[in-house]
mmCIF file of N, CA and C in Angstrom:
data_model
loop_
_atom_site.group_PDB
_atom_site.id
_atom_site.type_symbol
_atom_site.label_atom_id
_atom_site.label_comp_id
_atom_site.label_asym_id
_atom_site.label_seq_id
_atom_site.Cartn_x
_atom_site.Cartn_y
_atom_site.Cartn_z
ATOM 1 N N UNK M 1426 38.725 109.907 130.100
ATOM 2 C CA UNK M 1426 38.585 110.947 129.104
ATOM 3 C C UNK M 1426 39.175 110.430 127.797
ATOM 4 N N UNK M 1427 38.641 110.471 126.591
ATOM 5 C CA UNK M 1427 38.915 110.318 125.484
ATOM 6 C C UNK M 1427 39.161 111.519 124.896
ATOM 7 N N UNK M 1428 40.387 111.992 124.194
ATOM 8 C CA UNK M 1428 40.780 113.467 123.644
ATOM 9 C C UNK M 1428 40.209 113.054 122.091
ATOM 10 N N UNK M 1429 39.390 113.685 121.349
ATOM 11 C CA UNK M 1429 38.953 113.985 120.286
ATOM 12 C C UNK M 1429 38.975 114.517 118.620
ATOM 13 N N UNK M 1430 39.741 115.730 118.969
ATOM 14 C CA UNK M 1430 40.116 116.597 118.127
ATOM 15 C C UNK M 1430 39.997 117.753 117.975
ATOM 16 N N UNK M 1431 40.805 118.925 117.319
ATOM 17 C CA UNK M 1431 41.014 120.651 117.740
ATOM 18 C C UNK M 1431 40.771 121.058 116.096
ATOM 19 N N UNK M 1432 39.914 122.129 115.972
ATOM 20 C CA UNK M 1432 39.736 122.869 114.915
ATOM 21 C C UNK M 1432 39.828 124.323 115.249
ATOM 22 N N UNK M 1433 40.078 124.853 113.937
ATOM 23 C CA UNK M 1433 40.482 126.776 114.433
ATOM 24 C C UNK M 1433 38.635 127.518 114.754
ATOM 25 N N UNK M 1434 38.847 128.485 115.101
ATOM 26 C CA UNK M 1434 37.712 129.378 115.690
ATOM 27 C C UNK M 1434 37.259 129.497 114.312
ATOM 28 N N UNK M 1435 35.890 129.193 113.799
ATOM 29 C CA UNK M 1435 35.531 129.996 112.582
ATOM 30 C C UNK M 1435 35.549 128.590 111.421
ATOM 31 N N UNK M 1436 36.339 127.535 111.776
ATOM 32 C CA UNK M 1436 35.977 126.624 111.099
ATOM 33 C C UNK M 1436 35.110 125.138 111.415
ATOM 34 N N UNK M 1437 34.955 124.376 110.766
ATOM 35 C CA UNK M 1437 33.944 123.491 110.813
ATOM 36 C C UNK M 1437 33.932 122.549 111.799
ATOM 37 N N UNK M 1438 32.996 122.249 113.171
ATOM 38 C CA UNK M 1438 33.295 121.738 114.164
ATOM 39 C C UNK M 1438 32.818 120.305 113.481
ATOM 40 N N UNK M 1439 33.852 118.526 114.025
ATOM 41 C CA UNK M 1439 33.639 117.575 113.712
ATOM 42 C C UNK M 1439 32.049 117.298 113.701
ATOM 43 N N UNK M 1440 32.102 116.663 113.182
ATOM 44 C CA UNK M 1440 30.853 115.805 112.724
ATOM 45 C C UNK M 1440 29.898 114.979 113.852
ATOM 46 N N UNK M 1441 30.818 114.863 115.063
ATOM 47 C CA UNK M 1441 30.303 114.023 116.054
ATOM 48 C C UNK M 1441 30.002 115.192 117.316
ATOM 49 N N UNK M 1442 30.164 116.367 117.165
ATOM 50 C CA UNK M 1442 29.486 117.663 117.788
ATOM 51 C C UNK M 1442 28.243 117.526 117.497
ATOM 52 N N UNK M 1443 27.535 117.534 118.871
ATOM 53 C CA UNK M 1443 26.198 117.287 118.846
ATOM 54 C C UNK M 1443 25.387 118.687 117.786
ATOM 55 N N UNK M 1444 24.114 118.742 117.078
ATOM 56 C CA UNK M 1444 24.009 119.817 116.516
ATOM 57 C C UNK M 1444 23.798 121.203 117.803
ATOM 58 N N UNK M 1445 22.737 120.626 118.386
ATOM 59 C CA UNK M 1445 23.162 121.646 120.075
ATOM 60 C C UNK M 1445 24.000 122.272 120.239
ATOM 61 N N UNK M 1446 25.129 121.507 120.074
ATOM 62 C CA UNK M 1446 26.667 122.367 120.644
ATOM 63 C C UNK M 1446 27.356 123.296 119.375
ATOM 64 N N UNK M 1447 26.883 122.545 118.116
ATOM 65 C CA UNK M 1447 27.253 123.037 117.389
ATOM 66 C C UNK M 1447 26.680 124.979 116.970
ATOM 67 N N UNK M 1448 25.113 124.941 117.335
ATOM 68 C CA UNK M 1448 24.766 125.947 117.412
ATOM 69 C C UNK M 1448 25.673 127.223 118.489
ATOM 70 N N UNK M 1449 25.601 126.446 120.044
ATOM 71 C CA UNK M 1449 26.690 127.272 120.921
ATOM 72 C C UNK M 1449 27.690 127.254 120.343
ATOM 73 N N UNK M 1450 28.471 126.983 119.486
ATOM 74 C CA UNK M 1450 29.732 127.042 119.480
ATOM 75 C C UNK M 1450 29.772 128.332 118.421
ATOM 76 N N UNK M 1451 28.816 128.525 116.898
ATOM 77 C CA UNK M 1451 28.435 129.105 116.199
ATOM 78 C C UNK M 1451 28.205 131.246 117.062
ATOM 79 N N UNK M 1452 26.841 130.234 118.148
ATOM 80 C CA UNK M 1452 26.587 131.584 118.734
ATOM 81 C C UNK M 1452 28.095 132.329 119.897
ATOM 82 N N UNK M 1453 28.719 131.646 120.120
ATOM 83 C CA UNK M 1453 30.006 132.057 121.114
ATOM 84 C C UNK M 1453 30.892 132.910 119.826
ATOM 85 N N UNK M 1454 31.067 132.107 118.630
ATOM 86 C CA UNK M 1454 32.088 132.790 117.941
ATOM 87 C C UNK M 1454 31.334 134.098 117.904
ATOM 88 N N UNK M 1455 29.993 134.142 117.353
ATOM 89 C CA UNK M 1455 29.403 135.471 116.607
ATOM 90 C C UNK M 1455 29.620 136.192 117.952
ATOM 91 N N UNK M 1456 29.510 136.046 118.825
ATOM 92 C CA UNK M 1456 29.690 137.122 120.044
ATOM 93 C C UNK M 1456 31.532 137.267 120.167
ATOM 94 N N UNK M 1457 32.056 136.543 120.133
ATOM 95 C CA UNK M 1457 33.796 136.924 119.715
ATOM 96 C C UNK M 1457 34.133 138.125 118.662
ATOM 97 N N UNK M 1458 33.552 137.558 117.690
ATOM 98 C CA UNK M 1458 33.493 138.712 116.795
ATOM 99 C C UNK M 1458 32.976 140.180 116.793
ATOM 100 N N UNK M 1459 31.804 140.142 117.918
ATOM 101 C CA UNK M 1459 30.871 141.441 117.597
ATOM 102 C C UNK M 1459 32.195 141.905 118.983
ATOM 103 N N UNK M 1460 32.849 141.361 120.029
ATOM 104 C CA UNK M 1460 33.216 141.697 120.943
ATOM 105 C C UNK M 1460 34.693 142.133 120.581
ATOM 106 N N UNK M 1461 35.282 142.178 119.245
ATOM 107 C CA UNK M 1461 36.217 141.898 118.359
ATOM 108 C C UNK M 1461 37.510 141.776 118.900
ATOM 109 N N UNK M 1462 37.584 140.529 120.004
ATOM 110 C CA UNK M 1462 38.474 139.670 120.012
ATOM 111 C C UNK M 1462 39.508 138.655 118.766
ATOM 112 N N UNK M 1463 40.631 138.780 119.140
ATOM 113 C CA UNK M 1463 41.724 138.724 117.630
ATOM 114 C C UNK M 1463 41.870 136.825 118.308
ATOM 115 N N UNK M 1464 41.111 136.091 117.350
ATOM 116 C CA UNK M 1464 40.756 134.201 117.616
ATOM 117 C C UNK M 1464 41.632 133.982 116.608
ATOM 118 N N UNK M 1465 42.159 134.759 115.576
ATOM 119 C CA UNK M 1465 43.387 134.207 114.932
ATOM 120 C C UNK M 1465 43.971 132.707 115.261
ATOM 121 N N UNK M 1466 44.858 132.497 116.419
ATOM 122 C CA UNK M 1466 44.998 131.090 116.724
ATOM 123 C C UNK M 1466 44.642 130.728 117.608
ATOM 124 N N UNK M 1467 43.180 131.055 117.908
ATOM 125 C CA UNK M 1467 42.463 130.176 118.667
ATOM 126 C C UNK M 1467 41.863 129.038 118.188
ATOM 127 N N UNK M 1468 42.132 127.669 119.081
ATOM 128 C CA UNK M 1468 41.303 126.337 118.987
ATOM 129 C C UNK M 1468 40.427 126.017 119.148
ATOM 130 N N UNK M 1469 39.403 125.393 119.026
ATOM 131 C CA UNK M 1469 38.461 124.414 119.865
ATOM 132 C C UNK M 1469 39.084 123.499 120.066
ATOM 133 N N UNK M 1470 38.756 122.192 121.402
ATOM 134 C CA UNK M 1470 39.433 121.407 121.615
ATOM 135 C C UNK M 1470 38.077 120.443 121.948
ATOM 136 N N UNK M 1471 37.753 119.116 121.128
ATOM 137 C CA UNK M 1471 36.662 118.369 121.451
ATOM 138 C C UNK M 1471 37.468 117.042 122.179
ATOM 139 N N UNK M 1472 36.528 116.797 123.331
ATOM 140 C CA UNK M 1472 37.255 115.527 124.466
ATOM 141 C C UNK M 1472 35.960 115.090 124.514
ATOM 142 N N UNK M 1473 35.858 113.934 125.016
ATOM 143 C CA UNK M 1473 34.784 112.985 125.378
ATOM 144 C C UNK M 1473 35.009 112.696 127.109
ATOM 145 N N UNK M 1474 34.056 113.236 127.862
ATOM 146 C CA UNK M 1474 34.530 112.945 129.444
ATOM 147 C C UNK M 1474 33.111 111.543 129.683
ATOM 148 N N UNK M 1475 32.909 110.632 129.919
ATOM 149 C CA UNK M 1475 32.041 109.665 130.432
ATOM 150 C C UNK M 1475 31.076 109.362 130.017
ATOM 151 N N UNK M 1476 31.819 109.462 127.934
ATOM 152 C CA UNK M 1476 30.833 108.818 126.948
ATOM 153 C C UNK M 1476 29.982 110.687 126.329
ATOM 154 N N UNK M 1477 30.570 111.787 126.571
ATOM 155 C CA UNK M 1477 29.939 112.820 126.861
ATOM 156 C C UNK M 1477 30.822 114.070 126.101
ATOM 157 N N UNK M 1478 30.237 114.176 125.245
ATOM 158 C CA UNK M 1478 31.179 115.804 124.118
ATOM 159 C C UNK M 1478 31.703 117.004 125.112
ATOM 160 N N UNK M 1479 32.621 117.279 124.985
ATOM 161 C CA UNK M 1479 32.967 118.411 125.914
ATOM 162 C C UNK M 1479 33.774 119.182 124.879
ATOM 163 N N UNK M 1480 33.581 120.940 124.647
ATOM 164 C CA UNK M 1480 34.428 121.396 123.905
ATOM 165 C C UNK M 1480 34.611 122.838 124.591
ATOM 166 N N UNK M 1481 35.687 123.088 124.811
ATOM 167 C CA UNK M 1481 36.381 123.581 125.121
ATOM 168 C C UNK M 1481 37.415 124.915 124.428
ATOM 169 N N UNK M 1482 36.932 126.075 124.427
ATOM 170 C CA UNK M 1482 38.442 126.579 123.491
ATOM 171 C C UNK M 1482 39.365 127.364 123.881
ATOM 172 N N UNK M 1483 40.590 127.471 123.250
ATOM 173 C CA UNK M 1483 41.882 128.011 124.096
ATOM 174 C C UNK M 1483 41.238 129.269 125.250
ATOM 175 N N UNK M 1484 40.333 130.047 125.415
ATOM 176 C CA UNK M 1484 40.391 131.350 126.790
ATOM 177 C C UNK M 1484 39.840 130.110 127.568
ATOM 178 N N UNK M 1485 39.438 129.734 127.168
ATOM 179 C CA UNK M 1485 38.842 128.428 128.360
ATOM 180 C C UNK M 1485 37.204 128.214 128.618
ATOM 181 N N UNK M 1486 36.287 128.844 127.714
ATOM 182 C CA UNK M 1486 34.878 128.752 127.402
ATOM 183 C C UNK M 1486 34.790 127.159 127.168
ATOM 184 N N UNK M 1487 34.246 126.800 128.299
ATOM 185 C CA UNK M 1487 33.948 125.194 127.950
ATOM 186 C C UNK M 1487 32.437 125.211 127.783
ATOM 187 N N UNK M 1488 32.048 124.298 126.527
ATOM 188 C CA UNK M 1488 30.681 123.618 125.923
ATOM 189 C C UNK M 1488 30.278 122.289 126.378
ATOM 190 N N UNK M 1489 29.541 121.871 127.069
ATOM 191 C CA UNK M 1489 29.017 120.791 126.946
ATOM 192 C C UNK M 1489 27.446 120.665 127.438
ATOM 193 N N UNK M 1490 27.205 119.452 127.523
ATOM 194 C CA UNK M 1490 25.218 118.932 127.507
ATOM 195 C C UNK M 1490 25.315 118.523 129.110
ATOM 196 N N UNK M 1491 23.751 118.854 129.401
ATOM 197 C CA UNK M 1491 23.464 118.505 130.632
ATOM 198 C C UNK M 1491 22.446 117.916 130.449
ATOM 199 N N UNK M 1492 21.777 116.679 129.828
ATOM 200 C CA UNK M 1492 20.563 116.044 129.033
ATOM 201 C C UNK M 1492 20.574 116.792 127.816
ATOM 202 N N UNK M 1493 19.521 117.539 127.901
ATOM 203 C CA UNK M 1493 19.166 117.873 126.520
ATOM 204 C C UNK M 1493 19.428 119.401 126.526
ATOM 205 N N UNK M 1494 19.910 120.379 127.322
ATOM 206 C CA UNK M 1494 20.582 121.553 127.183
ATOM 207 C C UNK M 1494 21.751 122.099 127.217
ATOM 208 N N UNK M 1495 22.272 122.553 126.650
ATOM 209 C CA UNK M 1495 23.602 123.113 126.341
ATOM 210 C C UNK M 1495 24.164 123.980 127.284
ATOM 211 N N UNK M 1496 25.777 123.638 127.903
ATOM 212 C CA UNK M 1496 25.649 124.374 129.267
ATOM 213 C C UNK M 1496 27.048 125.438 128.891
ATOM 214 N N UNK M 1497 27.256 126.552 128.731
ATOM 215 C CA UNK M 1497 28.314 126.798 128.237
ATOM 216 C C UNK M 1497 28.688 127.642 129.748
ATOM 217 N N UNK M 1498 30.147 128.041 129.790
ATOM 218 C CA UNK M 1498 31.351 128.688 131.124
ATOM 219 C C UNK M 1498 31.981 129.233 130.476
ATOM 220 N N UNK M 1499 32.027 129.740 130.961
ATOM 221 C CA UNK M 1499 33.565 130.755 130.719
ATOM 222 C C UNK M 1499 34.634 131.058 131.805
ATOM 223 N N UNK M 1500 35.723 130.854 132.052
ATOM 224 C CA UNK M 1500 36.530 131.315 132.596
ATOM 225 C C UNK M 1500 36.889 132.783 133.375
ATOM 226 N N UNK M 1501 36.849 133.276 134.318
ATOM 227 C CA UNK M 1501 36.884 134.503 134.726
ATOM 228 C C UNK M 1501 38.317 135.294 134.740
#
């Protein structure tokens, strides 16, 4: 695993976020918001697992690709 880099909820995900993920990550916040959860200091957290974007943010909603589709979780 290669650790990446952490940006706040609402701001600009790195540059090396696939645009794919970047859209999920976009559509997860807008549903945070309509669900009006307080992301104040919430992170994203981008890691690389086996050459492979994985993002992750603090409740534990993990983002990543399965070929060419975007697979997002959530934590229960």
């Amino acid at each position: 695993m290669q650790i990446g880099t952490r940006w706040p909820v609402g701001g600009e995900a790195p540059a090396s976020v696939p645009v794919a993920m970047r859209a999920a990550i976009d559509d997860e916040e807008r549903t945070l918001v309509e669900l009006g959860a307080d992301t104040a200091s919430w992170r994203w957290t981008l890691t690389w697992l086996e050459g492979l974007p994985v993002v992750e943010l603090d409740d534990g909603t993990t983002i990543r690709l399965d070929g060419d589709d975007v697979v997002l979780t959530r934590e229960d």
